[in-house]
Backbone as numpy.savetxt, mean C-alpha at the origin, in Angstrom:
# Nx Ny Nz CAx CAy CAz Cx Cy Cz
7.70 -19.60 16.41 6.94 -19.04 16.75 7.53 -17.98 15.96
8.96 -17.53 17.39 9.87 -16.33 17.04 10.28 -16.20 15.29
11.01 -17.01 15.11 10.54 -16.87 13.57 10.36 -15.74 12.47
8.65 -16.47 12.87 7.46 -15.85 12.20 7.67 -14.27 13.08
7.70 -13.65 13.85 7.61 -13.00 14.33 8.32 -11.77 14.02
10.65 -12.39 14.19 11.05 -11.61 13.33 10.91 -11.69 11.87
9.68 -11.97 11.03 9.48 -11.85 9.85 8.73 -11.38 10.27
7.62 -10.89 10.79 6.81 -10.11 10.22 7.29 -8.63 11.16
7.76 -8.97 11.58 8.57 -7.29 12.44 9.11 -6.78 11.09
9.58 -7.72 10.81 11.15 -7.41 9.48 9.59 -6.41 8.80
9.11 -7.03 7.86 7.39 -6.49 7.02 7.56 -5.10 7.49
6.56 -6.00 8.39 5.89 -4.07 9.27 6.93 -2.82 9.46
8.14 -3.82 9.71 8.76 -1.93 9.66 9.09 -1.13 8.21
8.50 -1.96 7.15 8.16 -0.85 5.66 6.81 -0.17 5.83
6.17 0.16 6.36 5.37 0.66 6.64 5.40 2.07 7.29
5.20 3.30 6.93 5.93 4.24 7.58 4.54 4.74 7.48
4.34 5.70 8.91 3.26 5.88 9.67 1.96 4.60 10.47
1.15 4.72 10.64 0.55 4.42 10.11 0.04 4.10 11.48
-0.53 4.03 12.66 0.52 3.95 13.93 -0.64 2.22 14.06
-2.49 2.80 13.47 -3.80 2.53 14.23 -3.87 1.27 13.39
-2.98 1.02 12.31 -3.14 -0.13 11.22 -1.79 -1.32 11.96
-1.23 -0.97 12.14 0.36 -1.02 12.96 0.27 -2.03 14.35
-0.70 -1.31 15.04 -0.78 -1.63 16.59 -2.64 -2.74 16.44
-2.92 -2.96 14.61 -4.38 -3.36 14.18 -3.18 -4.99 14.31
-2.07 -5.33 13.17 -1.53 -5.85 12.63 -1.38 -6.47 14.34
-0.16 -5.95 14.65 0.38 -6.70 16.15 -0.85 -7.49 17.24
-1.55 -7.08 17.21 -2.59 -7.37 17.83 -3.39 -8.77 17.20
-2.82 -8.90 16.18 -3.62 -10.03 15.84 -3.00 -11.04 15.76
-1.45 -10.12 15.70 0.51 -11.63 15.40 -0.61 -12.33 17.31
-0.37 -11.27 18.09 -0.86 -11.75 19.49 -1.42 -12.86 19.59
-2.86 -12.18 19.35 -3.92 -13.49 19.42 -3.39 -14.77 19.04
-2.60 -14.67 17.50 -2.31 -16.58 17.29 -0.90 -17.01 17.91
-0.23 -15.40 18.18 0.63 -16.71 19.51 -0.39 -17.14 21.14
-1.38 -16.83 20.59 -1.86 -16.90 21.81 -2.04 -18.87 21.87
-3.40 -18.36 20.72 -3.67 -20.08 20.15 -2.97 -21.16 19.58
-1.79 -20.49 19.53 -0.71 -21.72 19.35 -0.43 -22.42 20.64
-0.27 -21.78 21.59 -0.24 -22.09 23.51 -0.62 -22.46 23.71
-2.71 -22.01 23.25 -3.59 -23.31 24.17 -4.01 -24.64 23.34
-3.49 -24.26 21.44 -2.69 -26.28 21.30 -2.34 -26.66 21.54
-1.28 -25.98 22.35 0.37 -26.81 23.36 -0.23 -26.81 23.79
-1.18 -27.13 25.08 -1.93 -26.81 25.55 -3.13 -28.17 25.92
-3.72 -28.78 24.53 -4.05 -29.38 24.14 -5.80 -29.00 23.47
-6.08 -27.69 24.43 -7.33 -27.21 24.24 -8.00 -27.04 22.85
-9.24 -26.77 22.21 -9.52 -27.08 20.88 -9.57 -25.22 20.35
-8.75 -25.44 19.58 -9.19 -23.10 19.93 -9.54 -23.02 17.60
-10.32 -22.46 17.13 -10.92 -22.31 16.29 -9.86 -21.68 15.59
-10.12 -21.73 14.39 -9.05 -20.40 13.46 -9.89 -19.70 12.84
-9.29 -18.82 13.47 -9.66 -16.67 12.84 -9.87 -16.99 11.56
-10.85 -16.39 11.29 -10.70 -15.33 10.42 -10.77 -13.90 9.95
-9.90 -13.61 9.29 -9.18 -12.29 9.04 -11.04 -11.39 8.79
-10.82 -10.13 8.22 -11.88 -9.20 8.29 -11.90 -8.83 7.71
-12.85 -8.28 6.95 -12.18 -7.24 5.68 -12.45 -5.86 5.79
-11.30 -5.21 5.29 -11.84 -4.65 5.77 -11.22 -2.79 4.52
-11.51 -1.40 4.91 -11.46 -0.20 4.02 -10.62 0.57 3.76
-9.48 0.92 2.84 -9.39 2.27 3.63 -8.71 3.11 2.97
-9.25 4.35 3.87 -9.67 5.51 3.28 -8.76 6.61 3.68
-8.37 7.17 2.31 -7.04 8.45 2.31 -7.16 8.42 0.93
-6.32 9.62 0.45 -6.04 10.24 -0.33 -4.56 9.52 -1.40
-4.91 9.33 -2.75 -3.73 9.14 -3.36 -2.06 9.21 -3.24
-1.55 8.41 -3.33 -0.25 8.79 -2.33 -0.45 7.87 -1.28
-1.12 7.99 -0.33 -0.82 7.93 1.53 -0.38 6.24 1.04
0.22 5.33 0.18 0.42 3.50 0.59 -0.32 3.11 0.59
-1.81 2.87 -0.02 -3.05 2.23 -0.12 -2.62 0.66 -0.16
-1.88 1.06 -1.93 -2.05 -0.41 -2.36 -0.73 -1.32 -1.60
0.31 -0.11 -1.70 1.50 -0.97 -1.12 1.65 -1.69 0.28
0.49 -1.32 1.00 0.11 -1.85 2.24 -1.05 -3.15 2.28
-1.50 -2.90 0.79 -1.65 -4.05 0.84 -1.56 -5.06 0.58
-0.16 -5.24 -0.32 0.68 -5.78 -0.99 1.64 -6.42 0.69
1.52 -5.47 1.27 2.99 -6.08 2.55 1.75 -6.80 3.25
0.07 -6.33 3.55 -0.90 -7.06 4.49 -0.99 -8.70 4.18
-0.65 -8.30 2.22 -0.82 -10.16 1.94 0.55 -10.59 2.60
1.26 -10.50 2.46 2.71 -11.17 3.15 2.48 -11.29 4.69
1.75 -10.43 5.93 1.60 -10.77 6.99 0.90 -11.25 7.11
0.10 -11.76 6.14 -1.08 -11.89 7.27 -1.11 -13.89 6.64
-0.22 -14.46 5.52 0.60 -15.04 5.01 1.23 -15.44 6.18
2.21 -15.32 6.97 3.89 -14.83 6.91 2.74 -16.04 8.95
1.88 -14.95 10.03 0.81 -15.55 10.32 0.06 -16.69 10.38
0.32 -16.59 9.32 -1.19 -18.15 8.79 -2.79 -17.33 8.00
-2.45 -16.77 8.73 -4.18 -16.26 8.69 -4.09 -16.40 7.77
-3.88 -16.52 6.39 -4.46 -16.48 5.07 -2.85 -17.42 4.59
-3.80 -18.40 3.79 -2.66 -19.33 2.91 -1.96 -19.01 2.12
-1.76 -18.14 0.68 -1.38 -17.57 0.35 -0.91 -15.70 0.76
0.15 -15.69 -0.37 0.48 -14.40 0.52 -0.50 -13.53 -0.99
-0.72 -13.68 -1.89 -1.35 -13.31 -3.49 -2.18 -11.50 -2.77
-1.73 -10.63 -3.56 -2.68 -10.25 -3.97 -3.54 -9.68 -4.95
-4.71 -9.61 -5.33 -5.07 -9.52 -6.72 -5.54 -8.00 -6.51
-4.83 -6.95 -7.27 -5.58 -5.45 -7.31 -6.31 -5.47 -8.49
-7.44 -4.95 -8.82 -8.55 -4.51 -9.66 -8.81 -2.94 -9.04
-9.66 -2.48 -10.42 -10.54 -1.28 -10.15 -11.79 -1.80 -11.11
-12.33 -0.38 -11.29 -13.73 -1.84 -11.80 -14.10 -1.66 -13.39
-12.72 -0.99 -14.56 -11.91 -1.56 -15.33 -12.01 -3.58 -15.34
-11.89 -3.56 -14.59 -11.48 -5.16 -14.36 -12.83 -5.83 -13.92
-14.05 -5.66 -13.48 -15.32 -6.30 -12.56 -15.73 -5.74 -13.80
-16.15 -3.92 -14.50 -18.01 -4.13 -14.54 -17.53 -4.14 -16.84
-18.28 -5.48 -17.28 -18.23 -4.91 -18.57 -18.58 -4.12 -19.30
-19.28 -4.60 -20.53 -20.28 -3.32 -21.44 -20.97 -3.85 -21.73
-22.15 -5.01 -21.75 -22.83 -5.25 -21.68 -23.73 -6.68 -20.58
-24.35 -6.25 -20.40 -25.38 -6.83 -19.78 -25.14 -8.58 -19.55
-24.65 -9.00 -18.28 -24.60 -10.38 -17.89 -23.08 -10.52 -18.11
-22.54 -9.49 -18.38 -21.18 -9.92 -17.86 -20.13 -9.14 -17.15
-20.98 -8.87 -16.49 -20.54 -8.52 -15.74 -20.13 -9.57 -14.08
-20.91 -10.16 -14.44 -21.00 -10.86 -12.71 -19.39 -12.35 -13.24
-19.93 -12.30 -14.22 -18.90 -13.23 -14.61 -17.68 -13.07 -14.23
-17.17 -11.38 -14.54 -15.92 -11.07 -15.02 -15.34 -11.30 -13.74
-16.67 -10.35 -12.39 -15.92 -10.35 -11.22 -15.73 -11.92 -10.22
-16.47 -12.62 -10.94 -16.32 -13.91 -9.77 -15.06 -14.54 -10.48
-14.78 -14.09 -12.10 -12.95 -14.75 -12.40 -12.12 -13.90 -10.96
-12.36 -12.41 -10.86 -10.66 -12.04 -10.27 -11.13 -11.91 -8.55
-12.72 -12.87 -8.21 -12.31 -13.48 -6.73 -11.57 -14.83 -6.36
-12.70 -15.10 -7.69 -12.14 -17.21 -7.72 -10.40 -16.82 -7.90
-9.04 -15.69 -8.59 -8.29 -15.43 -8.81 -7.49 -15.69 -7.31
-8.32 -14.47 -6.28 -7.88 -13.96 -5.35 -8.20 -15.26 -3.95
-8.76 -16.00 -4.38 -8.66 -17.67 -3.32 -7.51 -17.87 -2.76
-7.67 -17.38 -1.26 -6.38 -17.61 -0.22 -6.10 -16.22 0.43
-5.89 -15.38 -0.64 -5.52 -14.04 -0.24 -6.23 -12.87 -0.38
-5.86 -11.41 -0.77 -6.87 -10.58 -0.36 -6.87 -10.60 -2.28
-8.07 -9.58 -2.27 -8.87 -9.05 -3.62 -8.59 -8.24 -3.15
-8.15 -6.75 -3.40 -8.27 -5.27 -3.16 -8.15 -4.70 -4.78
-9.54 -3.62 -3.95 -10.32 -3.43 -4.90 -9.83 -1.51 -5.09
-9.43 -1.36 -5.61 -9.12 -0.32 -5.64 -10.59 1.09 -6.59
-10.59 2.60 -5.51 -10.88 3.37 -5.84 -12.69 3.25 -6.33
-12.97 1.78 -4.73 -14.11 1.46 -4.79 -15.05 2.10 -4.89
-15.35 3.62 -5.10 -16.35 3.76 -5.02 -17.53 4.71 -5.91
-16.35 3.53 -6.74 -16.50 3.85 -8.50 -17.49 2.42 -8.81
-17.91 1.96 -8.36 -18.89 0.63 -8.18 -20.15 1.13 -7.82
-20.35 2.61 -7.42 -21.83 2.89 -7.08 -21.70 3.99 -7.51
-23.53 3.93 -8.25 -23.37 5.30 -8.62 -23.88 6.38 -7.96
-23.34 7.48 -8.01 -24.03 8.87 -7.27 -25.30 8.96 -6.71
-26.24 8.28 -7.78 -27.56 8.43 -7.56 -28.20 6.64 -7.97
-28.09 6.82 -6.58 -28.59 5.38 -6.20 -30.37 4.53 -7.16
-30.73 5.84 -7.75 -32.12 5.14 -8.91 -31.44 4.58 -10.13
-30.19 4.68 -10.36 -29.74 4.67 -11.42 -29.09 2.54 -11.42
-29.56 2.32 -12.24 -28.64 0.92 -12.85 -27.59 0.75 -12.74
-26.78 1.31 -13.04 -24.97 0.94 -13.14 -24.53 -0.84 -13.12
-23.63 -0.57 -13.77 -22.99 -2.03 -14.05 -22.20 -2.64 -12.47
-21.49 -1.13 -12.19 -20.48 -1.55 -11.53 -20.97 -1.75 -10.16
-22.27 -1.71 -9.46 -22.92 -1.62 -8.38 -23.54 -3.08 -8.57
-23.47 -3.24 -10.02 -24.38 -5.21 -9.83 -22.44 -6.31 -9.32
-21.88 -5.52 -9.84 -20.12 -5.96 -9.18 -19.71 -5.66 -7.87
-20.08 -4.91 -7.17 -19.66 -4.83 -5.97 -20.30 -5.74 -4.98
-22.24 -5.91 -5.22 -23.00 -6.78 -4.67 -22.93 -8.42 -5.03
-21.90 -9.36 -6.33 -20.75 -9.63 -6.68 -19.57 -10.27 -5.94
-19.33 -9.90 -5.37 -18.26 -9.24 -4.02 -18.87 -9.07 -3.19
-19.16 -8.88 -3.10 -20.07 -9.25 -0.83 -21.54 -10.38 -1.51
-21.66 -11.59 -2.22 -21.74 -12.74 -1.95 -20.76 -13.37 -1.69
-19.81 -13.38 -2.12 -18.46 -13.96 -1.70 -17.98 -13.82 -0.46
-17.97 -12.59 0.76 -17.42 -12.39 1.37 -17.44 -12.91 2.66
-18.79 -13.49 3.02 -18.90 -14.11 4.30 -18.70 -15.47 3.94
-17.82 -16.33 2.44 -17.62 -17.70 2.43 -15.55 -17.57 3.38
-15.41 -16.94 4.14 -14.47 -16.82 3.94 -12.73 -17.10 3.14
-13.58 -17.42 1.70 -12.12 -17.96 1.24 -10.94 -17.12 0.44
-11.28 -15.82 0.56 -10.61 -14.37 0.20 -11.21 -12.71 1.38
-9.82 -12.30 1.43 -9.70 -11.12 2.30 -10.02 -10.26 1.60
-11.46 -9.85 1.58 -11.65 -8.50 0.55 -11.63 -6.62 1.71
-10.15 -6.03 0.10 -9.80 -4.39 0.77 -10.66 -3.36 -0.05
-11.27 -2.71 0.60 -11.88 -1.49 -0.76 -11.08 0.01 0.12
-10.55 0.54 -1.28 -9.73 1.67 -1.27 -9.96 2.68 -2.46
-10.29 4.13 -1.06 -10.93 5.38 -2.22 -10.17 6.40 -1.62
-11.08 7.45 -1.81 -11.14 9.20 -1.62 -12.42 9.02 -0.12
-11.79 8.61 0.65 -12.40 9.13 2.02 -13.80 9.43 2.21
-14.14 10.38 1.80 -15.62 11.50 0.88 -16.14 9.57 0.55
-15.36 9.76 -0.90 -16.28 9.06 -1.65 -16.76 7.95 -0.83
-16.06 7.29 -0.21 -16.10 5.60 0.56 -17.17 5.56 1.60
-16.98 7.07 1.92 -18.15 7.12 3.43 -19.25 7.33 2.42
-18.89 7.43 1.34 -20.76 7.51 1.08 -20.75 6.16 0.62
-19.84 5.40 0.09 -20.48 4.03 0.38 -20.86 3.35 0.73
-20.09 3.47 2.37 -20.72 2.71 3.54 -21.94 3.61 4.25
-21.87 4.17 3.96 -23.48 5.05 4.50 -24.74 4.44 3.69
-24.20 4.67 2.44 -25.63 4.09 1.67 -25.55 1.75 1.06
-25.18 1.29 1.80 -24.81 0.28 1.37 -24.95 -0.27 2.89
-26.11 -0.86 3.50 -26.43 -1.20 4.44 -25.56 -3.59 4.54
-25.52 -3.83 3.53 -24.29 -4.58 3.43 -23.00 -4.49 3.47
-22.79 -4.13 3.40 -20.68 -3.23 3.18 -21.20 -3.31 4.91
-21.97 -2.03 5.73 -21.05 -1.28 7.00 -21.18 -3.24 7.29
-21.87 -3.66 6.68 -22.18 -5.39 7.86 -21.10 -6.27 7.55
-20.71 -6.32 6.55 -19.07 -7.28 6.51 -17.51 -6.42 6.06
-17.89 -5.48 5.86 -16.49 -4.55 5.86 -16.51 -3.71 7.66
-15.73 -4.50 8.79 -15.60 -4.51 9.72 -14.66 -3.90 10.58
-13.40 -2.98 9.40 -11.86 -2.52 9.80 -11.78 -1.54 8.93
-12.20 -0.22 9.07 -11.56 1.39 8.44 -10.54 1.85 9.28
-9.37 1.28 8.10 -8.14 2.28 8.66 -8.19 3.71 7.69
-8.35 4.56 7.72 -7.88 6.48 7.71 -6.48 6.80 7.51
-5.77 6.85 5.77 -4.74 6.73 5.32 -4.64 8.36 4.65
-3.86 8.74 6.08 -3.73 10.23 6.42 -2.08 10.99 5.68
-2.56 11.95 5.41 -1.26 12.50 4.56 -0.18 12.14 4.79
0.75 12.10 4.20 2.14 11.90 5.13 2.66 13.71 4.87
3.43 13.34 6.51 4.62 14.74 7.47 5.37 14.68 6.03
6.09 15.23 6.68 7.97 15.79 5.68 8.49 14.97 6.35
8.66 13.96 7.14 9.33 13.32 7.73 8.87 11.78 7.65
7.64 11.38 7.32 7.35 10.46 6.39 7.64 10.16 4.53
7.35 11.25 4.46 8.20 11.76 3.29 9.43 10.58 2.52
10.34 11.10 3.94 12.07 11.25 3.82 11.88 10.08 4.60
11.56 9.15 5.34 11.29 7.39 5.27 11.16 6.85 4.42
9.74 7.38 3.92 10.05 6.36 2.84 10.39 6.48 1.28
11.64 7.59 1.63 12.40 7.62 0.33 13.48 6.82 0.34
14.33 6.91 1.91 15.33 6.41 2.59 14.59 4.32 1.68
13.73 3.99 2.46 13.48 3.20 2.12 13.07 2.51 0.95
13.36 3.73 0.25 12.76 3.06 -1.52 14.40 2.16 -2.04
15.17 3.15 -1.13 16.45 3.33 -1.67 17.35 2.26 -1.25
16.35 1.56 -0.42 17.38 0.23 0.54 17.22 -0.79 0.19
15.42 -0.35 -1.03 15.03 -2.02 -1.01 14.74 -1.84 -2.17
14.94 -0.97 -3.38 15.08 -1.70 -4.57 15.79 -2.06 -5.16
15.31 -2.96 -6.80 15.45 -3.75 -6.99 15.86 -3.36 -8.55
16.20 -5.20 -9.47 17.03 -4.82 -10.19 15.86 -3.94 -11.23
14.42 -3.85 -10.86 13.50 -3.33 -11.65 13.29 -1.71 -12.00
13.83 -1.22 -10.51 14.19 0.31 -10.32 14.92 0.74 -11.41
14.32 2.29 -11.22 15.02 2.33 -12.15 16.55 3.09 -11.43
15.94 3.13 -10.56 17.33 3.95 -9.22 18.26 2.42 -8.59
18.21 1.27 -9.31 19.06 -0.12 -9.19 20.54 0.19 -9.02
21.44 0.37 -8.30 22.51 0.39 -8.33 23.22 1.73 -8.20
22.19 2.29 -7.70 22.52 3.71 -7.10 22.73 3.68 -5.41
22.60 4.31 -4.78 22.50 4.87 -3.37 22.81 6.05 -3.04
21.78 6.69 -1.61 22.08 7.61 -1.45 23.43 7.91 -0.12
22.77 8.99 -0.54 24.93 10.36 -0.02 25.04 10.39 1.19
26.06 10.11 1.49 25.77 10.09 3.06 25.28 10.92 3.78
25.33 12.05 3.10 24.60 13.59 3.75 22.76 13.57 4.16
22.47 12.50 3.06 20.98 12.73 2.97 20.66 11.78 3.99
20.69 12.20 5.19 19.58 12.04 6.43 18.47 12.56 6.54
17.45 11.36 7.32 16.29 11.79 7.06 15.78 13.45 7.31
16.40 14.02 8.66 16.17 15.49 9.27 17.07 16.27 7.69
17.81 15.57 6.90 17.64 16.56 5.68 16.86 16.70 4.36
16.30 15.39 3.65 15.57 15.66 2.74 14.24 15.92 3.55
13.99 15.77 5.19 12.61 15.77 5.20 13.04 17.62 5.11
13.97 18.62 5.42 13.95 20.11 5.18 14.07 19.93 3.73
14.77 19.40 3.08 14.27 19.68 1.80 13.38 19.06 1.16
12.29 19.13 1.87 10.68 18.56 0.95 10.16 20.43 1.57
10.50 20.07 2.85 9.32 21.50 3.56 9.43 22.65 2.41
10.96 22.84 2.15 12.04 24.41 1.70 11.29 24.67 0.39
11.12 22.41 -0.75 10.79 23.20 -2.03 9.46 22.31 -2.30
8.76 23.10 -1.34 7.27 22.22 -2.24 6.02 22.78 -1.29
5.42 22.95 -1.63 4.06 24.13 -0.83 3.46 22.98 -0.73
2.76 22.74 1.13 2.00 22.29 1.36 0.32 21.68 -0.02
0.20 22.28 -0.97 -0.60 22.18 -1.58 -0.21 20.07 -2.48
1.08 20.50 -2.79 1.69 20.15 -3.49 1.94 18.12 -2.97
2.38 18.42 -1.46 2.98 17.00 -0.86 1.25 16.83 -0.90
0.62 17.76 0.00 -0.89 16.66 -0.16 -1.93 15.77 -1.47
-1.43 16.31 -2.39 -2.02 15.30 -4.02 -0.92 14.51 -3.97
0.49 14.76 -3.95 1.13 14.28 -4.42 1.84 12.99 -3.22
1.65 13.14 -2.05 1.61 12.41 -0.82 3.34 11.43 -0.88
2.86 9.65 -1.18 4.10 9.60 -1.94 4.87 9.23 -3.60
3.26 10.22 -4.13 4.37 10.27 -5.48 5.31 11.67 -5.46
5.31 11.94 -4.50 6.25 13.20 -4.36 8.00 12.69 -4.26
8.06 11.52 -3.63 9.59 10.86 -3.43 9.77 10.44 -5.17
9.43 9.85 -5.31 9.43 9.73 -6.90 9.75 10.79 -7.66
9.50 10.61 -7.31 9.56 12.64 -8.51 10.48 13.57 -8.06
10.61 12.85 -6.64 12.49 13.46 -6.07 13.64 12.71 -6.50
13.11 11.81 -6.72 15.00 10.70 -6.27 14.77 10.42 -8.06
14.08 10.98 -8.66 13.77 10.89 -10.64 14.71 12.39 -10.89
14.20 13.68 -10.23 14.88 15.00 -10.21 16.58 14.35 -10.00
16.36 13.90 -8.49 17.92 13.34 -8.37 19.12 13.24 -9.39
18.39 11.85 -9.76 19.13 11.02 -10.54 19.99 12.36 -11.71
18.79 13.21 -12.50 19.17 13.96 -13.62 20.08 14.85 -13.23
19.67 15.36 -11.80 21.27 16.38 -11.53 22.45 15.95 -10.92
22.83 14.11 -10.98 24.03 13.20 -10.69 24.41 13.57 -12.19
23.72 13.06 -12.95 24.25 13.07 -14.12 24.66 13.98 -14.94
24.47 15.49 -14.53 24.49 17.13 -14.95 26.24 16.92 -14.42
26.33 16.19 -12.63 27.49 16.37 -12.86 28.98 15.83 -12.80
28.52 14.81 -13.53 29.35 14.03 -14.15 29.99 14.01 -15.51
31.62 14.26 -15.29 31.76 14.55 -16.51 33.45 13.59 -17.26
32.79 13.45 -18.50 33.43 12.03 -19.30 34.87 12.69 -19.47
35.64 11.69 -19.14 37.30 11.69 -19.38 37.85 10.80 -20.14
38.03 10.33 -21.31 38.78 10.14 -22.04 38.93 8.34 -20.75
37.53 8.58 -22.03 36.87 6.86 -20.66 36.18 6.80 -19.63
37.08 7.71 -18.87 36.22 7.60 -17.26 35.63 8.34 -16.47
35.16 7.79 -15.55 33.08 8.47 -15.13 34.43 9.86 -13.75
34.24 10.74 -13.83 34.45 11.17 -12.28 33.44 11.53 -11.75
33.38 12.03 -10.61 31.81 11.98 -9.44 32.03 12.82 -8.77
31.70 14.23 -8.26 31.34 15.49 -7.30 30.12 15.12 -6.64
31.18 14.81 -5.60 30.01 14.19 -4.49 29.45 14.84 -3.81
29.74 16.29 -4.43 29.45 17.71 -3.31 27.81 17.36 -3.64
27.12 17.54 -3.41 25.55 17.13 -3.26 25.07 19.03 -4.11
24.41 19.56 -4.82 24.41 21.16 -5.11 22.81 21.08 -4.09
22.57 22.87 -3.37 21.47 23.07 -2.79 20.35 22.78 -3.75
19.21 22.79 -3.13 18.33 22.66 -3.22 17.32 21.95 -3.19
16.12 21.13 -3.56 14.78 20.53 -3.14 14.95 19.13 -3.85
15.36 19.69 -5.58 16.03 18.35 -6.18 16.50 17.75 -5.41
18.13 18.66 -5.39 19.58 17.73 -5.47 19.90 17.25 -3.44
19.27 17.62 -2.81 19.42 17.52 -1.39 19.50 15.23 -0.95
18.06 15.67 -2.39 17.44 14.13 -2.08 19.04 13.33 -3.30
20.31 13.26 -2.97 20.68 13.38 -4.16 20.97 11.61 -3.99
21.60 10.98 -4.95 21.80 9.53 -5.16 23.65 9.71 -5.65
24.45 8.72 -5.24 25.90 8.37 -5.88 25.72 6.85 -7.00
25.96 7.24 -8.02 26.19 5.57 -8.37 27.50 4.64 -7.77
26.68 3.60 -7.99 27.93 2.73 -6.84 28.31 1.83 -8.17
29.86 1.76 -8.66 29.81 0.35 -9.23 30.94 -0.48 -8.94
């Protein structure tokens, strides 16, 4: 069990902020440890069923990333038999003609069995005018009909105010989705931590593969760069997307500092002042 908990905490450390969600996950982990001890004593213990959830927040606040990590975490804890996360939006579920939406939605649910079905922008499945019959509502009802079976965990995600409309308008939704997590806009410090995490975990598919942060790029330094070089509106609208922009700009600024002479690369490791360059990266060779 200790190995599981170490792996669990390692994955959990990749989530910036979201204290409420982390607290809930640690609570589940503790409950499972207690269940294992009960079984070791010969007591009969039923299997726990994970709840369906709603992630409420602006774009870029990490809802999709957390859903992917959640698949790993729940699998590590043996709550789910697999760590797969099937991500869908309205266009993946809703068909153009009558009778096709249910079939398309069921295919996605079956694909997600044993793992998580992550429905992004879930509010788009419910029309603003409930008197208007929309195929999106058919998809939503199809998903809810499978939620009581325990074969798949469903996470609905979207803007807070638009998701609240869905929750308040649909009694079946309120009954089945028992855990709501709010994803607040990231602070400058949160964004700085995310940037460092991205740089420490980038793989070969990342455009930043083979690069590392300059030692001067501490969390306080990066956070101050964000404060100085972006407006509150930009931070709220972009959230984690701002980090990707910073890293792209940082690499471009690094390329501008590099001189080519007789086939050799010469590096200027002194970071240039300014928003884009404070989060500079150095090429590793």
